[in-house]
CSV table of C-alpha atoms and ligand atoms in Angstrom, one decimal:
chain,number,residue,atom,x,y,z
R,198,MET,CA,-59.7,-32.9,2.1
R,199,ASN,CA,-62.5,-30.5,1.4
R,200,LEU,CA,-60.6,-27.2,1.3
R,201,ILE,CA,-62.1,-23.8,0.7
R,202,VAL,CA,-60.1,-20.6,0.3
R,203,MET,CA,-62.3,-17.6,1.2
R,204,LYS,CA,-60.9,-14.1,0.5
R,205,PHE,CA,-62.4,-11.0,2.1
R,206,GLY,CA,-61.7,-7.6,0.5
R,207,GLY,CA,-61.2,-4.2,2.2
R,208,SER,CA,-64.8,-3.2,2.5
R,209,SER,CA,-65.7,-6.7,3.8
R,210,VAL,CA,-63.3,-6.3,6.8
R,211,ALA,CA,-63.7,-2.5,7.2
R,212,ASN,CA,-64.9,-2.4,10.8
R,213,ALA,CA,-65.6,-4.7,13.8
R,214,ALA,CA,-69.1,-5.5,12.7
R,215,ARG,CA,-68.0,-6.6,9.2
R,216,LEU,CA,-65.1,-8.6,10.6
R,217,GLU,CA,-67.5,-10.4,12.9
R,218,ARG,CA,-69.8,-11.1,9.9
R,219,ALA,CA,-66.8,-12.5,7.9
R,220,ALA,CA,-65.8,-14.6,10.9
R,221,GLU,CA,-69.4,-16.0,11.2
R,222,ARG,CA,-69.3,-17.0,7.5
R,223,ILE,CA,-65.9,-18.6,7.8
R,224,VAL,CA,-66.9,-20.5,11.0
R,225,SER,CA,-70.1,-21.7,9.3
R,226,ALA,CA,-68.1,-23.2,6.4
R,227,TYR,CA,-65.8,-24.8,9.0
R,228,HIS,CA,-68.7,-26.3,10.9
R,229,SER,CA,-70.1,-27.7,7.6
R,230,GLY,CA,-66.9,-29.9,7.5
R,231,ALA,CA,-64.6,-27.9,5.3
R,232,CYS,CA,-61.0,-26.9,6.0
R,233,VAL,CA,-60.8,-23.1,5.6
R,234,VAL,CA,-58.0,-20.8,4.6
R,235,ALA,CA,-59.2,-17.1,4.8
R,236,VAL,CA,-57.2,-14.4,2.9
R,237,VAL,CA,-57.7,-10.8,4.0
R,238,SER,CA,-57.1,-7.4,2.5
R,239,ALA,CA,-56.3,-4.3,4.6
R,240,GLN,CA,-59.4,-2.7,6.2
R,241,GLY,CA,-61.3,-0.1,4.2
R,242,ASP,CA,-59.0,2.6,2.9
R,243,THR,CA,-56.0,1.6,5.0
R,244,THR,CA,-53.7,1.0,2.0
R,245,ASP,CA,-54.5,4.5,0.6
R,246,GLU,CA,-54.0,6.0,4.0
R,247,LEU,CA,-50.6,4.4,4.3
R,248,ILE,CA,-49.6,5.6,0.8
R,249,LYS,CA,-50.6,9.1,2.0
R,250,LYS,CA,-48.5,8.8,5.1
R,251,ALA,CA,-45.4,7.9,3.1
R,252,GLY,CA,-46.1,10.9,0.8
R,253,GLU,CA,-46.0,13.2,3.8
R,254,ILE,CA,-42.4,12.0,4.5
R,255,SER,CA,-41.0,11.7,1.0
R,256,PRO,CA,-42.2,12.4,-2.6
R,257,ARG,CA,-40.2,9.3,-3.7
R,258,PRO,CA,-40.1,6.8,-0.8
R,259,PRO,CA,-37.7,3.8,-1.3
R,260,LYS,CA,-39.7,1.0,-2.9
R,261,ARG,CA,-38.6,-1.6,-0.4
R,262,GLU,CA,-39.8,0.5,2.5
R,263,MET,CA,-43.1,1.2,0.8
R,264,ASP,CA,-43.7,-2.5,0.7
R,265,VAL,CA,-42.9,-2.9,4.3
R,266,LEU,CA,-45.3,-0.1,5.1
R,267,LEU,CA,-48.2,-1.4,2.9
R,268,SER,CA,-47.9,-4.9,4.1
R,269,ALA,CA,-48.8,-3.7,7.6
R,270,GLY,CA,-52.4,-3.0,6.5
R,271,GLU,CA,-53.1,-6.7,5.9
R,272,GLN,CA,-51.3,-7.6,9.2
R,273,ILE,CA,-53.9,-5.6,11.1
R,274,SER,CA,-56.9,-7.2,9.5
R,275,MET,CA,-55.6,-10.8,9.7
R,276,SER,CA,-55.1,-10.6,13.5
R,277,LEU,CA,-58.4,-9.0,14.1
R,278,LEU,CA,-60.1,-11.6,12.0
R,279,ALA,CA,-58.4,-14.4,14.0
R,280,MET,CA,-59.6,-12.8,17.2
R,281,ALA,CA,-63.2,-12.7,15.8
R,282,ILE,CA,-63.0,-16.3,14.9
R,283,GLU,CA,-61.6,-17.3,18.3
R,284,LYS,CA,-64.5,-15.5,19.9
R,285,GLU,CA,-66.8,-17.9,17.9
R,286,GLY,CA,-65.1,-20.7,19.7
R,287,VAL,CA,-62.9,-22.1,16.9
R,288,ALA,CA,-59.1,-22.1,16.9
R,289,ALA,CA,-57.6,-19.7,14.4
R,290,ILE,CA,-54.1,-18.6,13.5
R,291,SER,CA,-53.0,-15.7,11.3
R,292,LEU,CA,-50.0,-15.8,9.1
R,293,THR,CA,-48.1,-13.2,7.2
R,294,GLY,CA,-47.1,-13.8,3.6
R,295,TRP,CA,-43.7,-14.9,4.8
R,296,GLN,CA,-45.0,-17.3,7.4
R,297,ALA,CA,-47.4,-18.7,4.8
R,298,GLU,CA,-44.4,-19.3,2.6
R,299,ILE,CA,-45.5,-17.2,-0.3
R,300,PHE,CA,-42.3,-16.6,-2.4
R,301,THR,CA,-42.2,-13.8,-5.0
R,302,ASP,CA,-39.8,-12.2,-7.3
R,303,GLY,CA,-38.1,-9.0,-6.1
R,304,THR,CA,-40.2,-6.4,-7.9
R,305,TYR,CA,-41.3,-4.2,-5.1
R,306,GLY,CA,-44.9,-2.9,-5.5
R,307,ASN,CA,-45.7,-5.3,-8.2
R,308,ALA,CA,-44.2,-8.6,-7.3
R,309,ARG,CA,-45.1,-11.9,-8.9
R,310,ILE,CA,-45.8,-15.0,-6.9
R,311,GLN,CA,-43.3,-17.7,-7.9
R,312,ARG,CA,-44.0,-20.4,-5.4
R,313,VAL,CA,-46.3,-21.1,-2.5
R,314,ILE,CA,-45.0,-23.9,-0.3
R,315,GLY,CA,-48.0,-24.4,1.9
R,316,GLU,CA,-46.4,-26.7,4.5
R,317,ARG,CA,-47.1,-24.4,7.4
R,318,ILE,CA,-50.7,-23.8,6.3
R,319,THR,CA,-51.2,-27.5,5.9
R,320,ARG,CA,-49.8,-28.2,9.4
R,321,GLU,CA,-52.2,-25.7,10.9
R,322,LEU,CA,-55.1,-27.1,9.0
R,323,ASP,CA,-54.2,-30.6,10.2
R,324,ASP,CA,-54.4,-29.1,13.7
R,325,LYS,CA,-58.0,-28.2,13.0
R,326,LYS,CA,-57.3,-24.5,12.9
R,327,ILE,CA,-58.8,-22.0,10.6
R,328,VAL,CA,-55.8,-20.3,8.9
R,329,ILE,CA,-55.9,-16.7,8.0
R,330,VAL,CA,-53.3,-15.4,5.6
R,331,ALA,CA,-52.4,-11.8,4.9
R,332,GLY,CA,-53.3,-11.0,1.3
R,333,PHE,CA,-51.2,-8.8,-1.1
R,334,GLN,CA,-47.8,-9.7,0.3
R,335,GLY,CA,-45.0,-12.2,0.0
R,336,ILE,CA,-41.2,-12.5,0.4
R,337,ASP,CA,-38.4,-12.5,-2.1
R,338,LYS,CA,-35.4,-14.7,-2.1
R,339,ARG,CA,-33.4,-12.3,0.0
R,340,ASP,CA,-36.2,-12.3,2.7
R,341,ASN,CA,-37.5,-8.8,1.8
R,342,ILE,CA,-41.2,-8.2,2.1
R,343,THR,CA,-42.8,-7.6,-1.3
R,344,THR,CA,-46.4,-6.6,-2.3
R,345,LEU,CA,-48.3,-7.8,-5.3
R,346,GLY,CA,-49.8,-4.6,-6.8
R,347,ARG,CA,-53.1,-3.0,-5.9
R,348,GLY,CA,-55.9,-5.5,-5.6
R,349,GLY,CA,-53.3,-8.3,-5.2
R,350,SER,CA,-55.0,-10.1,-2.4
R,351,ASP,CA,-57.2,-11.9,-4.9
R,352,THR,CA,-54.0,-13.3,-6.3
R,353,THR,CA,-52.8,-14.5,-2.9
R,354,ALA,CA,-56.1,-16.3,-2.5
R,355,VAL,CA,-55.9,-18.1,-5.8
R,356,SER,CA,-52.2,-19.0,-5.4
R,357,ILE,CA,-53.0,-20.7,-2.1
R,358,ALA,CA,-56.0,-22.4,-3.6
R,359,ALA,CA,-53.8,-23.7,-6.5
R,360,ALA,CA,-50.9,-24.8,-4.2
R,361,LEU,CA,-53.2,-26.7,-1.8
R,362,ARG,CA,-55.6,-27.9,-4.5
R,363,ALA,CA,-58.6,-26.3,-2.9
R,364,ASN,CA,-62.0,-27.3,-4.1
R,365,ILE,CA,-62.9,-23.6,-4.7
R,366,CYS,CA,-61.6,-20.1,-4.1
R,367,GLU,CA,-64.3,-17.8,-3.1
R,368,ILE,CA,-63.8,-14.0,-3.4
R,369,TYR,CA,-66.1,-12.1,-1.0
R,370,THR,CA,-66.5,-8.5,-1.9
R,371,ASP,CA,-69.0,-5.5,-2.0
R,372,VAL,CA,-70.8,-6.6,-5.1
R,373,ASP,CA,-72.6,-9.9,-5.4
R,374,GLY,CA,-70.8,-11.2,-8.5
R,375,ILE,CA,-69.4,-10.2,-11.8
R,376,TYR,CA,-71.6,-7.9,-13.8
R,377,THR,CA,-71.9,-7.1,-17.5
R,378,ALA,CA,-70.3,-3.7,-16.5
R,379,ASP,CA,-69.3,-2.0,-13.3
R,380,PRO,CA,-72.6,-1.5,-11.6
R,381,ARG,CA,-71.3,1.8,-10.2
R,382,ILE,CA,-71.1,3.1,-13.8
R,383,VAL,CA,-73.9,1.3,-15.6
R,384,GLU,CA,-77.2,1.4,-13.8
R,385,ASN,CA,-78.8,-1.6,-15.7
R,386,ALA,CA,-75.7,-3.8,-15.7
R,387,TYR,CA,-76.7,-7.3,-14.6
R,388,LYS,CA,-75.0,-10.2,-12.8
R,389,LEU,CA,-73.6,-13.0,-14.9
R,390,PRO,CA,-74.1,-16.5,-13.4
R,391,GLU,CA,-70.8,-17.6,-14.9
R,392,ILE,CA,-68.0,-16.4,-17.1
R,393,SER,CA,-65.0,-18.1,-18.7
R,394,TYR,CA,-61.4,-17.5,-17.5
R,395,ASP,CA,-60.5,-16.0,-20.9
R,396,GLU,CA,-63.3,-13.4,-20.8
R,397,MET,CA,-62.7,-12.5,-17.1
R,398,LEU,CA,-59.0,-12.2,-17.7
R,399,GLU,CA,-59.6,-9.8,-20.5
R,400,LEU,CA,-62.2,-7.8,-18.5
R,401,ALA,CA,-59.9,-7.6,-15.5
R,402,SER,CA,-56.9,-6.6,-17.6
R,403,LEU,CA,-59.0,-3.9,-19.3
R,404,GLY,CA,-60.1,-2.2,-16.1
R,405,ALA,CA,-62.8,-4.3,-14.3
R,406,ASN,CA,-61.1,-4.3,-10.9
R,407,VAL,CA,-63.5,-6.7,-9.3
R,408,LEU,CA,-60.7,-9.3,-9.7
R,409,HIS,CA,-57.0,-8.7,-9.9
R,410,ASN,CA,-56.0,-9.8,-13.4
R,411,ARG,CA,-53.2,-12.0,-12.2
R,412,SER,CA,-55.6,-14.0,-10.0
R,413,VAL,CA,-57.6,-14.9,-13.0
R,414,GLU,CA,-54.5,-15.8,-15.0
R,415,MET,CA,-53.4,-18.1,-12.2
R,416,ALA,CA,-56.8,-19.6,-11.7
R,417,MET,CA,-56.9,-20.4,-15.5
R,418,LYS,CA,-53.4,-21.9,-15.4
R,419,TYR,CA,-54.1,-24.2,-12.5
R,420,GLY,CA,-57.8,-24.8,-13.1
R,421,VAL,CA,-58.9,-23.3,-9.8
R,422,PRO,CA,-62.7,-22.8,-9.8
R,423,LEU,CA,-63.2,-19.2,-8.7
R,424,ALA,CA,-66.4,-17.7,-7.3
R,425,VAL,CA,-67.2,-14.0,-6.7
R,426,ARG,CA,-69.8,-13.4,-4.0
R,427,SER,CA,-71.1,-10.7,-1.7
R,428,SER,CA,-69.9,-10.6,1.8
R,429,PHE,CA,-73.1,-8.8,2.7
R,430,ASN,CA,-75.7,-11.3,1.5
R,431,GLU,CA,-76.2,-15.0,0.6
R,432,SER,CA,-76.8,-14.5,-3.2
R,433,GLU,CA,-75.3,-17.0,-5.5
R,434,GLY,CA,-72.5,-15.0,-7.1
R,435,THR,CA,-70.6,-15.7,-10.3
R,436,ILE,CA,-68.5,-18.7,-11.2
R,437,VAL,CA,-65.3,-18.2,-13.3
R,438,LYS,CA,-64.4,-21.4,-15.0
R,439,GLU,CA,-63.1,-23.0,-18.2
R,440,VAL,CA,-66.0,-22.8,-20.6
R,441,SER,CA,-69.1,-20.8,-20.0
R,442,LYS,CA,-72.4,-22.2,-21.2
R,443,VAL,CA,-74.1,-19.0,-22.0
R,444,GLU,CA,-73.0,-19.1,-25.6
R,445,LYS,CA,-75.8,-17.0,-26.9
R,446,MET,CA,-74.1,-13.9,-25.6
R,447,TYR,CA,-71.4,-12.9,-28.0
R,448,VAL,CA,-70.5,-9.9,-25.8
R,449,ARG,CA,-70.1,-10.7,-22.1
R,450,GLY,CA,-69.1,-7.4,-20.7
R,451,VAL,CA,-68.1,-3.8,-21.1
R,452,THR,CA,-65.4,-2.0,-19.2
R,453,ARG,CA,-63.2,1.1,-19.0
R,454,ASP,CA,-59.8,2.0,-17.8
R,455,ASN,CA,-59.0,5.6,-17.0
R,456,ASP,CA,-55.3,4.8,-16.5
R,457,ALA,CA,-54.3,5.6,-20.1
R,458,ALA,CA,-52.0,8.2,-21.5
R,459,ARG,CA,-50.7,8.8,-25.1
R,460,VAL,CA,-47.4,9.8,-26.4
R,461,THR,CA,-47.0,11.1,-30.0
R,462,LEU,CA,-43.7,11.5,-31.8
R,463,PHE,CA,-44.1,13.6,-34.9
R,464,GLY,CA,-41.9,13.6,-38.0
R,465,LEU,CA,-39.8,10.4,-37.6
R,466,GLU,CA,-37.6,9.5,-40.5
R,467,ARG,CA,-39.5,6.7,-42.4
R,468,GLY,CA,-37.8,3.3,-42.8
R,469,SER,CA,-34.9,4.3,-40.6
R,470,GLY,CA,-35.4,1.8,-37.8
R,471,LYS,CA,-36.2,4.7,-35.5
R,472,ILE,CA,-39.5,3.0,-34.5
R,473,PHE,CA,-37.5,0.0,-33.2
R,474,ASP,CA,-35.2,2.4,-31.3
R,475,VAL,CA,-38.2,4.1,-29.6
R,476,PHE,CA,-39.7,0.8,-28.3
R,477,GLU,CA,-36.3,-0.5,-27.4
R,478,LEU,CA,-35.7,2.5,-25.2
R,479,LEU,CA,-39.1,2.1,-23.5
R,480,ALA,CA,-38.6,-1.7,-23.0
R,481,ARG,CA,-35.3,-1.1,-21.3
R,482,LYS,CA,-37.2,1.0,-18.7
R,483,GLU,CA,-39.8,-1.8,-18.5
R,484,ILE,CA,-42.5,0.4,-19.9
R,485,ASN,CA,-45.5,-1.5,-21.2
R,486,VAL,CA,-46.7,-0.1,-24.4
R,487,ASP,CA,-50.4,-0.8,-25.2
R,488,ILE,CA,-52.0,0.5,-28.4
R,489,ILE,CA,-49.7,1.6,-31.2
R,490,LEU,CA,-50.7,3.8,-34.2
R,491,MET,CA,-48.5,4.9,-37.1
R,492,ALA,CA,-49.3,7.4,-39.8
R,493,ASN,CA,-47.1,8.1,-42.9
R,494,ASN,CA,-47.1,11.8,-43.9
R,495,ALA,CA,-47.1,13.1,-47.5
R,496,ASP,CA,-43.6,14.6,-46.8
R,497,GLY,CA,-42.2,11.1,-46.3
R,498,SER,CA,-42.0,11.3,-42.5
R,499,THR,CA,-43.9,9.1,-40.1
R,500,ASP,CA,-45.8,10.0,-36.9
R,501,LEU,CA,-46.0,7.5,-34.2
R,502,SER,CA,-48.5,7.3,-31.3
R,503,PHE,CA,-48.8,4.8,-28.5
R,504,THR,CA,-50.5,4.5,-25.1
R,505,VAL,CA,-49.0,3.7,-21.8
R,506,ALA,CA,-50.3,3.6,-18.2
R,507,GLU,CA,-50.6,7.1,-16.8
R,508,SER,CA,-48.2,6.2,-14.0
R,509,GLN,CA,-45.5,5.5,-16.7
R,510,LEU,CA,-46.0,8.6,-18.8
R,511,GLY,CA,-43.4,10.6,-16.9
R,512,THR,CA,-40.7,8.0,-17.3
R,513,SER,CA,-41.6,7.5,-21.0
R,514,LEU,CA,-41.3,11.2,-21.7
R,515,ASP,CA,-38.1,11.5,-19.8
R,516,ILE,CA,-36.4,8.7,-21.7
R,517,LEU,CA,-37.7,9.9,-25.1
R,518,GLU,CA,-36.8,13.5,-24.5
R,519,LYS,CA,-33.3,12.5,-23.3
R,520,ASN,CA,-32.8,10.7,-26.5
R,521,ALA,CA,-34.6,13.2,-28.7
R,522,ASP,CA,-31.6,13.8,-31.0
R,523,PHE,CA,-31.0,10.1,-31.5
R,524,ILE,CA,-34.6,9.3,-32.3
R,525,GLY,CA,-34.9,12.4,-34.5
R,526,ALA,CA,-38.5,13.3,-33.7
R,527,LYS,CA,-39.5,16.8,-34.8
R,528,ARG,CA,-41.9,17.1,-31.8
R,529,ILE,CA,-43.1,15.0,-28.9
R,530,GLU,CA,-46.6,15.5,-27.4
R,531,SER,CA,-48.5,13.7,-24.7
R,532,ASP,CA,-52.1,13.5,-23.4
R,533,GLU,CA,-53.2,12.2,-20.0
R,534,ASN,CA,-56.9,12.8,-20.2
R,535,LEU,CA,-57.7,9.6,-22.0
R,536,ALA,CA,-59.5,6.4,-21.2
R,537,LYS,CA,-59.8,3.0,-22.8
R,538,VAL,CA,-63.3,1.5,-23.2
R,539,SER,CA,-63.6,-2.1,-24.2
R,540,VAL,CA,-66.2,-4.7,-25.2
R,541,VAL,CA,-65.3,-8.3,-24.3
R,542,GLY,CA,-66.8,-11.6,-25.4
R,543,ALA,CA,-65.6,-15.0,-26.5
R,544,GLY,CA,-68.4,-15.1,-29.1
R,545,MET,CA,-67.1,-12.1,-30.9
R,546,ALA,CA,-64.6,-14.0,-33.1
R,547,SER,CA,-67.5,-15.7,-34.9
R,548,ASN,CA,-69.6,-12.5,-35.2
R,549,PRO,CA,-67.8,-10.1,-37.6
R,550,GLY,CA,-70.4,-7.3,-37.1
R,551,VAL,CA,-69.4,-6.5,-33.6
R,552,ALA,CA,-66.7,-4.0,-34.4
R,553,ALA,CA,-69.0,-2.0,-36.6
R,554,MET,CA,-71.7,-2.1,-34.0
R,555,ALA,CA,-69.3,-0.8,-31.3
R,556,PHE,CA,-68.1,2.1,-33.5
R,557,GLY,CA,-71.7,2.8,-34.4
R,558,ALA,CA,-72.7,3.0,-30.7
R,559,MET,CA,-69.9,5.4,-30.0
R,560,SER,CA,-70.7,7.6,-33.0
R,561,ASP,CA,-74.4,7.7,-32.1
R,562,ALA,CA,-73.4,8.9,-28.6
R,563,GLY,CA,-71.2,11.6,-30.2
R,564,ILE,CA,-68.0,10.1,-28.8
R,565,ASP,CA,-64.8,10.5,-30.8
R,566,ILE,CA,-62.6,7.4,-30.9
R,567,SER,CA,-58.9,8.2,-31.4
R,568,MET,CA,-57.3,4.7,-31.4
R,569,ILE,CA,-58.6,1.2,-31.7
R,570,SER,CA,-57.2,-2.2,-30.9
R,571,THR,CA,-58.9,-5.6,-31.4
R,572,SER,CA,-58.3,-9.2,-30.6
R,573,GLU,CA,-60.4,-12.4,-31.0
R,574,ILE,CA,-62.3,-11.6,-27.9
R,575,LYS,CA,-62.2,-7.8,-27.4
R,576,ILE,CA,-62.4,-4.4,-29.0
R,577,SER,CA,-60.8,-1.5,-27.2
R,578,MET,CA,-61.2,2.2,-28.1
R,579,ILE,CA,-59.2,5.2,-26.7
R,580,VAL,CA,-61.5,8.1,-26.0
R,581,ALA,CA,-61.4,11.3,-23.9
R,582,GLU,CA,-61.6,10.5,-20.2
R,583,LYS,CA,-64.6,12.7,-19.9
R,584,ASP,CA,-66.5,10.5,-22.4
R,585,ALA,CA,-65.5,7.1,-20.9
R,586,GLU,CA,-68.6,6.6,-18.7
R,587,ARG,CA,-70.9,7.6,-21.4
R,588,GLY,CA,-69.1,5.3,-23.8
R,589,VAL,CA,-69.4,2.3,-21.5
R,590,ASN,CA,-73.1,3.0,-21.1
R,591,ALA,CA,-73.6,3.4,-24.9
R,592,LEU,CA,-71.8,0.1,-25.5
R,593,HIS,CA,-73.8,-1.7,-22.8
R,594,GLU,CA,-77.0,-0.4,-24.2
R,595,LYS,CA,-76.1,-1.6,-27.7
R,596,PHE,CA,-74.8,-5.1,-26.8
R,597,LEU,CA,-76.2,-6.1,-23.4
R,598,ARG,CA,-79.6,-4.6,-23.0
Y,1449,LIG,P1,-62.4,-5.6,-2.7
Y,1449,LIG,O1,-62.0,-4.6,-1.8
Y,1449,LIG,O2,-63.4,-6.6,-2.1
Y,1449,LIG,O3,-61.3,-6.4,-3.4
Y,1449,LIG,P2,-62.8,-4.1,-5.2
Y,1449,LIG,O4,-63.1,-2.7,-5.0
Y,1449,LIG,O5,-61.4,-4.4,-5.5
Y,1449,LIG,O6,-63.2,-4.9,-3.9
Y,1449,LIG,O7,-63.7,-4.7,-6.3
Y,1449,LIG,C1,-65.1,-4.6,-6.2
Y,1449,LIG,C2,-65.6,-3.5,-7.1
Y,1449,LIG,O8,-65.3,-3.8,-8.5
Y,1449,LIG,C3,-67.1,-3.2,-7.1
Y,1449,LIG,O9,-67.5,-2.4,-6.1
Y,1449,LIG,C4,-67.4,-2.6,-8.5
Y,1449,LIG,O10,-67.6,-1.2,-8.4
Y,1449,LIG,C5,-66.1,-2.9,-9.3
Y,1449,LIG,N1,-66.3,-3.5,-10.6
Y,1449,LIG,C6,-65.8,-3.1,-11.7
Y,1449,LIG,N2,-66.2,-3.8,-12.8
Y,1449,LIG,C7,-67.1,-4.7,-12.3
Y,1449,LIG,C8,-67.9,-5.8,-12.9
Y,1449,LIG,N3,-67.8,-6.0,-14.2
Y,1449,LIG,N4,-68.7,-6.5,-12.1
Y,1449,LIG,C9,-68.7,-6.2,-10.7
Y,1449,LIG,N5,-68.0,-5.3,-10.1
Y,1449,LIG,C10,-67.2,-4.5,-10.9
Y,1450,LIG,N1,-54.8,-3.8,0.3
Y,1450,LIG,C1,-54.4,-3.9,-1.1
Y,1450,LIG,C2,-55.0,-2.8,-1.9
Y,1450,LIG,O1,-55.8,-2.0,-1.4
Y,1450,LIG,C3,-54.6,-5.2,-1.7
Y,1450,LIG,C4,-56.0,-5.6,-1.9
Y,1450,LIG,O2,-56.9,-5.1,-1.3
Y,1450,LIG,O3,-56.2,-6.6,-2.6
Y,1450,LIG,O4,-54.7,-2.7,-3.1
Y,1451,LIG,MG1,-60.1,-6.0,-5.1
């Protein structure tokens, strides 16, 4: 069976005209002989609007009900798309995450897909229908609706492609592929014809929201060929796959993530195991710590800095302040106005000069780096949020011009 999964993001289904355009594209793939599963996001800013509505009722709405609310966005677009396809003369059926048998764990707001059964989808495809599945949602083992985290419809699409062994998973969006940097930030960013799963996973995890990072993780795990294409034109797009041939580029992309905050604990007792206690407390609250920096002071004490997502800063400070006596820090400080800028490329491992070049580019731009973290395929730097865009541009100029 030649099966294509086509995912349409929020801007690609934002109004009637765009829905019709998506429908035409889907129907044209169907007429060329493919079985098609289409995955949709909520229309335009629907998800943000629903979040706002919840906020008007309660500052801390129950997470379960939040997921029930947000899943409604995709249910609107899936039915409208089915109608648009039927109008083109092809039978279509829309399915919620539950009807499509997408099973997740029970983490409301950030659930992980555990299993996609796909029997219902396959039955409908056998009936010659185009199947439309609501993105971003699933069901846990107690039959509660869950959502997969912002941008999660990409992951729905890839999980279905993996379960049904689709030939390709196409992500239709408002850019015509994956660029060397977010084209909204870097004017002369250019489109990559292809990129490896590893590099794309790193870029997505470091802030390039063109793909949900879990979708890339899953595509890599199950070997699903992934294409990112424009829903507004016919341009070729970018293929994400195992190995990319463009080996000459040792840096493939530059990205930034404004969702970074730092906590600093001053004056910890050195060698007392307090560092372990700090991270143990945070781990118990499921707080993900990113970059860690330690500095030993002349007086024998240690200062400890680490970064977390901005949304987790409040909880981090709460737990540390509650345990301040136990940890024994002299002072706790935090800073939210930070960002992480990163350079990513699989060829970096064999080019030792990259780090020096990156720091040089930032210094030439007059940007202060406060923390650094590196791996085989990336260098990340924490800077002031106000400097992040300039930093991305400086790095792009240095490596990708
Ligand atoms: P959708 O609603 O279709 O899922 P998203 O807004 O989630 O669309 O993702 C598309 C956006 O990702 C683009 O408009 C672009 O601004 C942004 N983006 C960030 N980094 C990149 C990149 N490296 N290449 C292309 N687009 C990027
Ligand atoms: N509608 C959800 C969001 O806005 C999921 C998605 O678009 O992928 O985050
Ligand atoms: Mg998206």
